Short mmCIF file of C-alpha atoms in Angstrom, two decimals:
data_model
loop_
_atom_site.label_atom_id
_atom_site.label_comp_id
_atom_site.label_asym_id
_atom_site.label_seq_id
_atom_site.Cartn_x
_atom_site.Cartn_y
_atom_site.Cartn_z
CA UNK A 1 -22.54 -19.03 14.73
CA UNK A 2 -21.75 -17.44 11.31
CA UNK A 3 -18.22 -15.96 10.80
CA UNK A 4 -17.76 -12.80 8.81
CA UNK A 5 -14.83 -14.26 6.84
CA UNK A 6 -16.75 -14.98 3.78
CA UNK A 7 -17.92 -11.37 2.99
CA UNK A 8 -14.36 -10.31 4.03
CA UNK A 9 -12.71 -12.53 1.45
CA UNK A 10 -15.37 -11.77 -1.24
CA UNK A 11 -14.71 -8.11 -0.96
CA UNK A 12 -10.89 -8.72 -0.64
CA UNK A 13 -11.03 -10.67 -3.86
CA UNK A 14 -13.00 -7.70 -5.61
CA UNK A 15 -10.22 -5.27 -4.27
CA UNK A 16 -7.39 -7.54 -5.67
CA UNK A 17 -9.12 -7.98 -9.05
CA UNK A 18 -9.83 -4.29 -9.28
CA UNK A 19 -6.23 -3.38 -8.33
CA UNK A 20 -4.79 -5.76 -11.00
CA UNK A 21 -6.75 -4.33 -13.79
CA UNK A 22 -5.95 -0.77 -12.79
CA UNK A 23 -2.24 -1.26 -12.33
CA UNK A 24 -1.62 -4.00 -14.86
CA UNK A 25 -3.99 -3.57 -17.65
CA UNK A 26 -5.16 -6.45 -19.38
CA UNK A 27 -3.57 -6.91 -22.86
CA UNK A 28 -0.11 -5.38 -21.83
CA UNK A 29 2.52 -7.83 -22.43
CA UNK A 30 4.09 -9.41 -19.25
CA UNK A 31 7.65 -8.73 -20.56
CA UNK A 32 7.00 -5.18 -21.76
CA UNK A 33 8.61 -2.58 -19.30
CA UNK A 34 5.57 -0.67 -17.56
CA UNK A 35 8.08 2.40 -17.29
CA UNK A 36 7.53 2.78 -21.07
CA UNK A 37 3.65 3.31 -20.58
CA UNK A 38 1.97 6.31 -19.29
CA UNK A 39 -0.34 5.85 -16.38
CA UNK A 40 -3.47 7.89 -15.25
CA UNK A 41 -5.59 6.96 -12.28
CA UNK A 42 -9.07 5.87 -13.32
CA UNK A 43 -12.32 5.38 -11.72
CA UNK A 44 -11.11 1.81 -10.34
CA UNK A 45 -9.33 3.68 -7.47
CA UNK A 46 -12.67 4.80 -6.22
CA UNK A 47 -13.96 1.33 -6.63
CA UNK A 48 -10.94 -0.08 -4.32
CA UNK A 49 -11.91 2.37 -1.78
CA UNK A 50 -15.37 1.04 -1.52
CA UNK A 51 -14.26 -2.67 -1.69
CA UNK A 52 -11.83 -1.94 0.98
CA UNK A 53 -14.47 -0.44 3.05
CA UNK A 54 -16.89 -3.31 2.57
CA UNK A 55 -14.13 -5.61 3.79
CA UNK A 56 -13.67 -3.59 6.82
CA UNK A 57 -17.24 -3.75 7.50
CA UNK A 58 -17.15 -7.40 7.19
CA UNK A 59 -14.14 -7.74 9.61
CA UNK A 60 -11.57 -5.17 10.79
CA UNK A 61 -8.88 -7.03 9.02
CA UNK A 62 -9.81 -5.16 5.78
CA UNK A 63 -7.99 -2.20 7.17
CA UNK A 64 -4.71 -3.98 6.73
CA UNK A 65 -5.85 -4.50 2.95
CA UNK A 66 -6.35 -0.89 2.38
CA UNK A 67 -2.82 -0.33 4.11
CA UNK A 68 -1.14 -2.64 1.88
CA UNK A 69 -2.57 -0.93 -1.37
CA UNK A 70 -1.36 2.40 -0.13
CA UNK A 71 2.02 0.81 0.72
CA UNK A 72 2.24 -0.54 -2.87
CA UNK A 73 1.47 2.86 -4.34
CA UNK A 74 3.95 4.55 -2.19
CA UNK A 75 6.76 2.00 -3.25
CA UNK A 76 5.93 2.26 -6.83
CA UNK A 77 7.11 5.46 -8.65
CA UNK A 78 4.78 4.98 -11.43
CA UNK A 79 1.65 4.49 -9.26
CA UNK A 80 2.52 7.03 -6.61
CA UNK A 81 0.56 9.66 -8.49
CA UNK A 82 -2.64 7.79 -7.35
CA UNK A 83 -2.40 9.15 -3.74
CA UNK A 84 -2.70 12.83 -5.04
CA UNK A 85 -5.48 12.18 -7.69
CA UNK A 86 -9.09 13.28 -7.31
CA UNK A 87 -10.00 9.61 -7.58
CA UNK A 88 -8.25 9.14 -4.45
CA UNK A 89 -10.52 11.66 -2.71
CA UNK A 90 -13.49 9.84 -4.12
CA UNK A 91 -11.97 6.37 -2.83
CA UNK A 92 -11.62 7.85 0.69
CA UNK A 93 -15.09 9.11 0.61
CA UNK A 94 -16.46 5.78 -0.34
CA UNK A 95 -14.50 4.21 2.01
CA UNK A 96 -15.79 6.13 4.93
CA UNK A 97 -19.32 5.75 3.71
CA UNK A 98 -18.92 1.84 3.77
CA UNK A 99 -17.53 1.86 7.36
CA UNK A 100 -20.07 4.41 8.43
CA UNK A 101 -22.03 1.76 10.43
CA UNK A 102 -18.78 0.89 12.43
CA UNK A 103 -18.08 4.57 13.16
CA UNK A 104 -21.68 5.56 14.13
CA UNK A 105 -22.09 2.34 16.29
CA UNK A 106 -18.77 2.97 18.14
CA UNK A 107 -19.54 6.76 18.52
CA UNK A 108 -22.70 5.66 20.34
CA UNK A 109 -21.01 3.04 22.56
CA UNK A 110 -17.84 4.71 23.62
CA UNK A 111 -15.66 3.14 20.80
CA UNK A 112 -15.85 -0.15 22.65
CA UNK A 113 -15.32 -2.44 19.66
CA UNK A 114 -12.22 -0.45 18.32
CA UNK A 115 -10.89 -0.25 21.90
CA UNK A 116 -11.60 -3.99 22.19
CA UNK A 117 -9.54 -4.86 19.15
CA UNK A 118 -6.87 -2.48 19.91
CA UNK A 119 -6.38 -4.09 23.28
CA UNK A 120 -5.96 -7.47 21.85
CA UNK A 121 -3.03 -6.31 19.82
CA UNK A 122 -1.06 -5.05 23.07
CA UNK A 123 1.27 -7.93 24.51
CA UNK A 124 -0.04 -9.09 27.88
CA UNK A 125 3.04 -11.33 28.43
CA UNK A 126 6.66 -11.73 27.42
CA UNK A 127 7.23 -13.07 23.80
CA UNK A 128 7.41 -16.70 23.38
CA UNK A 129 9.03 -17.78 20.04
CA UNK A 130 7.93 -21.37 20.61
CA UNK A 131 4.27 -19.98 20.41
CA UNK A 132 4.93 -18.07 17.41
CA UNK A 133 6.31 -21.18 15.60
CA UNK A 134 3.36 -23.29 16.69
CA UNK A 135 0.88 -20.44 15.50
CA UNK A 136 2.86 -20.88 11.96
CA UNK A 137 2.51 -24.63 11.80
CA UNK A 138 -1.22 -24.58 12.93
CA UNK A 139 -1.89 -22.12 10.03
CA UNK A 140 0.04 -24.56 7.63
CA UNK A 141 -2.13 -27.52 8.96
CA UNK A 142 -5.41 -25.25 8.66
CA UNK A 143 -4.56 -24.67 5.07
CA UNK A 144 -3.54 -28.23 4.50
CA UNK A 145 0.23 -28.81 4.42
CA UNK A 146 0.45 -29.53 0.59
CA UNK A 147 -0.89 -25.81 0.22
CA UNK A 148 0.40 -24.17 3.29
CA UNK A 149 3.92 -25.09 2.79
CA UNK A 150 4.17 -24.13 -0.90
CA UNK A 151 2.23 -20.84 0.02
CA UNK A 152 4.91 -19.91 2.50
CA UNK A 153 7.70 -21.00 0.17
CA UNK A 154 6.39 -18.88 -2.89
CA UNK A 155 5.95 -15.84 -0.60
CA UNK A 156 9.44 -16.12 0.90
CA UNK A 157 10.93 -16.57 -2.67
CA UNK A 158 8.99 -13.61 -4.21
CA UNK A 159 10.22 -11.47 -1.27
CA UNK A 160 13.87 -12.75 -0.62
CA UNK A 161 14.93 -13.56 -4.12
CA UNK A 162 15.14 -10.00 -5.47
CA UNK A 163 16.69 -8.68 -2.10
CA UNK A 164 19.82 -10.93 -2.69
CA UNK A 165 20.41 -9.02 -5.97
CA UNK A 166 19.71 -5.82 -4.10
CA UNK A 167 16.55 -4.96 -6.07
CA UNK A 168 12.81 -4.96 -5.16
CA UNK A 169 10.49 -7.59 -6.26
CA UNK A 170 8.57 -7.15 -9.57
CA UNK A 171 5.61 -4.69 -9.46
CA UNK A 172 3.16 -7.51 -9.73
CA UNK A 173 4.69 -9.56 -7.10
CA UNK A 174 5.04 -6.42 -5.01
CA UNK A 175 1.34 -5.81 -5.06
CA UNK A 176 0.61 -9.33 -3.85
CA UNK A 177 3.10 -9.07 -1.17
CA UNK A 178 1.83 -5.79 0.09
CA UNK A 179 -1.78 -7.31 0.48
CA UNK A 180 -0.67 -10.41 2.06
CA UNK A 181 2.31 -10.05 4.26
CA UNK A 182 1.05 -7.46 6.64
CA UNK A 183 -1.84 -9.93 7.73
CA UNK A 184 0.34 -13.13 7.48
CA UNK A 185 3.42 -11.67 9.35
CA UNK A 186 1.27 -9.57 11.65
CA UNK A 187 -0.63 -12.40 13.08
CA UNK A 188 1.88 -14.98 12.90
CA UNK A 189 4.21 -12.75 15.21
CA UNK A 190 1.26 -11.97 17.39
CA UNK A 191 0.89 -15.58 18.08
CA UNK A 192 4.00 -15.30 20.14
CA UNK A 193 2.15 -13.26 22.89
CA UNK A 194 -1.50 -14.19 22.33
CA UNK A 195 -3.52 -17.26 21.08
CA UNK A 196 -4.31 -16.72 17.48
CA UNK A 197 -7.25 -18.36 15.59
CA UNK A 198 -5.86 -19.64 12.28
CA UNK A 199 -8.53 -17.96 10.35
CA UNK A 200 -7.26 -14.55 11.12
CA UNK A 201 -4.27 -14.64 8.57
CA UNK A 202 -6.23 -16.52 6.05
CA UNK A 203 -7.06 -13.54 3.70
CA UNK A 204 -3.27 -12.89 3.40
CA UNK A 205 -2.65 -16.44 2.28
CA UNK A 206 -5.57 -16.02 -0.07
CA UNK A 207 -3.63 -13.18 -1.83
CA UNK A 208 -0.54 -15.40 -2.02
CA UNK A 209 -2.42 -18.02 -4.16
CA UNK A 210 -1.69 -15.66 -6.95
CA UNK A 211 1.94 -16.27 -6.48
CA UNK A 212 1.31 -20.06 -6.16
CA UNK A 213 -0.62 -20.10 -9.40
CA UNK A 214 2.28 -18.37 -11.09
CA UNK A 215 4.89 -20.91 -10.02
CA UNK A 216 2.41 -23.83 -10.39
CA UNK A 217 2.25 -22.65 -14.02
CA UNK A 218 5.97 -23.03 -14.38
CA UNK A 219 5.98 -26.41 -12.67
CA UNK A 220 3.21 -27.55 -15.00
CA UNK A 221 5.31 -26.63 -18.04
CA UNK A 222 8.13 -28.88 -16.74
CA UNK A 223 6.03 -31.78 -15.25
CA UNK A 224 2.39 -31.92 -15.88
CA UNK A 225 1.99 -35.25 -14.17
CA UNK A 226 3.47 -34.02 -10.99
CA UNK A 227 1.11 -31.07 -10.72
CA UNK A 228 -1.88 -33.40 -11.33
CA UNK A 229 -0.70 -35.61 -8.59
CA UNK A 230 -0.15 -32.66 -6.24
CA UNK A 231 -3.70 -31.15 -6.88
CA UNK A 232 -5.85 -34.39 -7.14
CA UNK A 233 -3.85 -36.01 -4.28
CA UNK A 234 -4.35 -32.99 -2.03
CA UNK A 235 -8.10 -32.72 -2.84
CA UNK A 236 -8.66 -36.40 -2.25
CA UNK A 237 -6.83 -36.24 0.94
CA UNK A 238 -8.86 -33.07 2.25
CA UNK A 239 -12.14 -34.73 1.22
CA UNK A 240 -11.38 -37.90 3.18
CA UNK A 241 -10.21 -36.08 6.21
CA UNK A 242 -13.22 -33.96 6.22
CA UNK A 243 -15.55 -37.05 5.95
CA UNK A 244 -13.74 -38.67 8.72
CA UNK A 245 -14.02 -35.43 10.94
CA UNK A 246 -17.74 -35.15 10.22
CA UNK A 247 -18.36 -38.89 11.02
CA UNK A 248 -16.56 -38.29 14.30
CA UNK A 249 -18.52 -35.16 15.23
CA UNK A 250 -21.69 -37.06 14.39
CA UNK A 251 -21.14 -40.67 15.36
CA UNK A 252 -17.99 -40.66 17.51
CA UNK A 253 -15.51 -42.63 15.52
CA UNK A 254 -12.67 -41.81 17.93
CA UNK A 255 -14.91 -41.58 21.01
CA UNK A 256 -14.61 -44.15 23.93
CA UNK A 257 -18.18 -45.28 24.51
CA UNK A 258 -19.41 -44.90 21.07
CA UNK A 259 -21.00 -47.91 19.33
CA UNK A 260 -19.19 -46.61 16.20
CA UNK A 261 -15.85 -46.23 17.68
CA UNK A 262 -12.81 -47.59 15.90
CA UNK A 263 -10.79 -49.89 18.28
CA UNK A 264 -7.48 -48.51 19.72
CA UNK A 265 -8.08 -44.96 18.45
CA UNK A 266 -10.45 -43.59 21.06
CA UNK A 267 -10.51 -40.58 23.15
CA UNK A 268 -12.50 -39.93 26.32
CA UNK A 269 -15.26 -37.27 25.80
CA UNK A 270 -13.51 -34.82 28.50
CA UNK A 271 -10.31 -34.77 26.21
CA UNK A 272 -12.14 -34.18 22.93
CA UNK A 273 -12.79 -30.77 22.14
CA UNK A 274 -15.22 -31.69 19.31
CA UNK A 275 -18.00 -32.50 21.86
CA UNK A 276 -18.64 -28.61 22.03
CA UNK A 277 -20.28 -29.13 18.65
CA UNK A 278 -23.30 -30.77 20.08
CA UNK A 279 -26.60 -31.27 18.08
CA UNK A 280 -28.89 -28.43 18.71
CA UNK A 281 -31.95 -30.41 18.10
CA UNK A 282 -30.87 -33.00 20.53
CA UNK A 283 -30.69 -30.27 23.14
CA UNK A 284 -34.16 -29.15 22.30
CA UNK A 285 -35.49 -32.76 22.58
CA UNK A 286 -33.78 -33.41 25.87
CA UNK A 287 -35.24 -30.13 27.15
CA UNK A 288 -38.79 -30.84 26.05
CA UNK A 289 -38.41 -34.33 27.44
CA UNK A 290 -37.69 -33.00 31.01
CA UNK A 291 -40.69 -31.52 32.94
CA UNK A 292 -38.49 -29.87 35.28
CA UNK A 293 -36.42 -28.06 32.61
CA UNK A 294 -39.60 -27.03 30.67
CA UNK A 295 -41.14 -25.70 33.82
CA UNK A 296 -37.91 -23.74 34.74
CA UNK A 297 -37.70 -22.22 31.38
CA UNK A 298 -41.22 -20.81 31.39
CA UNK A 299 -40.78 -19.51 34.81
CA UNK A 300 -37.42 -17.67 34.17
CA UNK A 301 -37.32 -14.05 33.23
CA UNK A 302 -34.04 -14.73 31.53
CA UNK A 303 -31.49 -17.47 30.65
CA UNK A 304 -27.58 -16.87 31.03
CA UNK A 305 -24.53 -18.89 30.45
CA UNK A 306 -20.86 -18.22 31.26
CA UNK A 307 -19.72 -18.53 27.60
CA UNK A 308 -20.65 -16.56 24.50
CA UNK A 309 -20.64 -19.55 22.26
CA UNK A 310 -22.78 -21.73 24.49
CA UNK A 311 -25.26 -18.79 24.83
CA UNK A 312 -25.61 -18.98 21.04
CA UNK A 313 -26.20 -22.67 21.02
CA UNK A 314 -28.62 -22.51 23.70
CA UNK A 315 -30.51 -19.70 22.34
CA UNK A 316 -30.96 -21.60 19.01
CA UNK A 317 -32.06 -24.80 20.95
CA UNK A 318 -34.99 -23.14 23.07
CA UNK A 319 -35.92 -20.48 20.28
CA UNK A 320 -38.94 -22.69 19.36
CA UNK A 321 -39.94 -23.54 22.86
CA UNK A 322 -39.71 -20.09 24.45
CA UNK A 323 -38.89 -16.45 23.61
CA UNK A 324 -37.29 -16.11 26.91
CA UNK A 325 -34.13 -13.67 26.34
CA UNK A 326 -30.65 -15.20 26.54
CA UNK A 327 -27.54 -13.50 27.81
CA UNK A 328 -24.10 -13.88 29.23
CA UNK A 329 -22.81 -13.09 32.71
CA UNK A 330 -19.01 -13.36 32.38
CA UNK A 331 -15.92 -11.18 31.83
CA UNK A 332 -16.06 -11.65 28.08
CA UNK A 333 -19.78 -11.21 26.96
CA UNK A 334 -19.15 -9.30 23.58
CA UNK A 335 -22.17 -8.49 21.80
CA UNK A 336 -24.53 -9.66 24.52
CA UNK A 337 -23.44 -6.34 26.50
CA UNK A 338 -25.41 -4.08 24.04
CA UNK A 339 -28.92 -5.22 23.43
CA UNK A 340 -29.70 -4.88 27.26
CA UNK A 341 -28.26 -2.97 30.48
CA UNK A 342 -26.70 -4.75 33.30
CA UNK A 343 -29.38 -3.32 35.59
CA UNK A 344 -32.30 -4.51 33.62
CA UNK A 345 -32.26 -8.10 35.08
CA UNK A 346 -32.02 -6.91 38.84
CA UNK A 347 -35.05 -8.39 40.80
CA UNK A 348 -35.61 -11.05 38.14
CA UNK A 349 -35.39 -14.80 38.31
CA UNK A 350 -33.08 -16.73 35.85
CA UNK A 351 -31.97 -19.96 34.55
CA UNK A 352 -28.32 -20.85 34.30
CA UNK A 353 -27.09 -23.16 31.73
CA UNK A 354 -23.55 -24.71 32.09
CA UNK A 355 -21.77 -27.89 30.54
CA UNK A 356 -19.88 -30.49 32.20
CA UNK A 357 -17.01 -30.01 29.56
CA UNK A 358 -16.25 -26.54 30.49
CA UNK A 359 -13.76 -26.80 33.45
CA UNK A 360 -14.36 -23.38 34.58
CA UNK A 361 -18.03 -23.59 35.17
CA UNK A 362 -18.45 -22.82 38.73
CA UNK A 363 -22.16 -21.98 40.03
CA UNK A 364 -20.61 -20.63 43.21
CA UNK A 365 -19.13 -17.60 41.40
CA UNK A 366 -22.80 -16.24 40.91
CA UNK A 367 -23.96 -16.76 44.56
CA UNK A 368 -23.09 -13.27 45.55
CA UNK A 369 -25.46 -11.92 43.09
CA UNK A 370 -28.53 -14.14 43.34
CA UNK A 371 -30.78 -14.75 46.34
CA UNK A 372 -30.12 -18.56 45.64
CA UNK A 373 -28.84 -20.84 42.92
CA UNK A 374 -29.67 -24.32 43.01
CA UNK A 375 -29.19 -27.49 40.58
CA UNK A 376 -32.62 -28.48 39.12
CA UNK A 377 -31.93 -30.78 36.11
CA UNK A 378 -29.41 -32.45 33.90
CA UNK A 379 -29.47 -32.84 30.18
CA UNK A 380 -27.24 -35.64 28.84
CA UNK A 381 -26.11 -35.19 25.28
CA UNK A 382 -25.18 -38.37 23.41
CA UNK A 383 -23.04 -39.08 20.42
CA UNK A 384 -22.90 -42.62 19.07
CA UNK A 385 -24.87 -43.83 21.93
CA UNK A 386 -22.55 -42.67 24.54
CA UNK A 387 -22.91 -39.55 26.82
CA UNK A 388 -20.32 -36.87 25.71
CA UNK A 389 -21.26 -34.14 28.05
CA UNK A 390 -24.25 -32.79 30.06
CA UNK A 391 -26.06 -29.48 30.19
CA UNK A 392 -26.52 -28.63 33.79
CA UNK A 393 -29.65 -26.35 34.64
CA UNK A 394 -29.60 -24.08 37.76
CA UNK A 395 -32.39 -22.07 39.10
CA UNK A 396 -31.05 -18.65 39.89
CA UNK A 397 -33.52 -16.81 41.98
CA UNK A 398 -33.79 -13.04 42.22
CA UNK A 399 -30.79 -11.16 41.02
CA UNK A 400 -29.72 -8.82 43.75
CA UNK A 401 -27.30 -6.55 41.98
CA UNK A 402 -25.96 -6.33 38.57
CA UNK A 403 -23.36 -8.53 37.40
CA UNK A 404 -20.19 -6.47 36.76
CA UNK A 405 -19.39 -5.62 33.17
CA UNK A 406 -16.05 -4.97 31.67
CA UNK A 407 -17.78 -2.46 28.95
#
C-alpha cells in the first residue's frame, strides 16, 4: 500500500539541484550573460545520470526527467558539449547500473513490466477533449487550486511570453520547462483517451515550483501582505480539508447511518468511494470473531480476491492470524503473477474474499474453474456505527484448472 512517488521525488529533486549547480554555478550574477563565461562539464554530469537512474528505479516516470535534461543540453549551445564529454559516458554507465534491477528482472520475465507500461500509452479509444480537460482540472484540485492554477499560469507564461517575441525562454526557465512539461503535458493529453491518476504528473509540477517561487518573489516585493494571505490562507484551508476528510474516513461525517453524520450532507455508503479505505484491524477482529471464517481460513490452501488492492488489504488483515498465501484471480493481477505460477494452485482448496462495494464482484465467474464455490460467511465493516460495506467469504473447493493470466 506504499507508493513509489516519495523516492521518485527525492531523486528528481537531487537531479534538479545537481543540474542547477552544474549549469548555473552559485555566485554567478543572475543578469550576467552566461555566454561570456567558459563552461566545461564536471563530475556533476555523472551524478545526474545516477540520480535519474535511481528516479527510474523508483518509478518509470524518471525516464522523462532524463529525456528532459538531454533536451535542455541539445537546445543550449553552451551546454551541448555535455553530450560529447567523457563525463556523459560515466553518466550513462551509472544510469544503467542504477536501472540494472529493472533490466534484469524484465529480461527474466519476458519484458513484461516494460510492455505493460508501453501498452498503457497506446490509445484504446477515440480522443475525448472533455476527458483531457477533466484530467487537467482534477490535477489542479489535487495540487489545491490556489497552487494548481498559479503553477499552470507561470509555466505557460515562461513558455509563451518569449515566443511572442520570437526568442527562446531564458536558460534557467528552459531547464525547468524541459524537466516539467514532458510529464505535465504528456499525462494531461493522455487523459483524453485513458483514465489518469493525478499523482502521475506531480513530479513535473514539482519542477515548476521553481518558477512559482521566482514569480512569488516578485509578487512579495510589490505586496507582502497578499503573498502572506495566499500562503497562510492556502495552508489553513488544506489543513482544515484534510482534517475533515480524515474525520469522514474514520467517523463518517458525510455518511448516512453514521452517528456522527452532519445532517443534510450525507451520502449512502454505496455512493461513497472512501469506504474502500476500511480499517484493517476491524477486518481482523471481525474475522477472528467468526468461527466459520476462522475455520475456512485455516482449511484453505490459498486466499484470493478479484482486485489487487483488496488482496493487499486482506493480506495485511490476516497476516497475524495465518500465513496462508494471498493472490488475485483476475485480468489485472500485476505483481501477484510473479511470485507463483498459475498451475501451482490446481487441485487445492481456496477462500474467495469479495466486497459488496465492488459492483463487478461475481462468484459465478469462478464456477468453471472450481469444483464448487459457496458463500460461507459475511464480515460487516462499520464506520460511525453504521455498516458501510461487507466482506463476503466463499469456500472454493478444488481448483480444476488454472485461471488464465494475461502474462
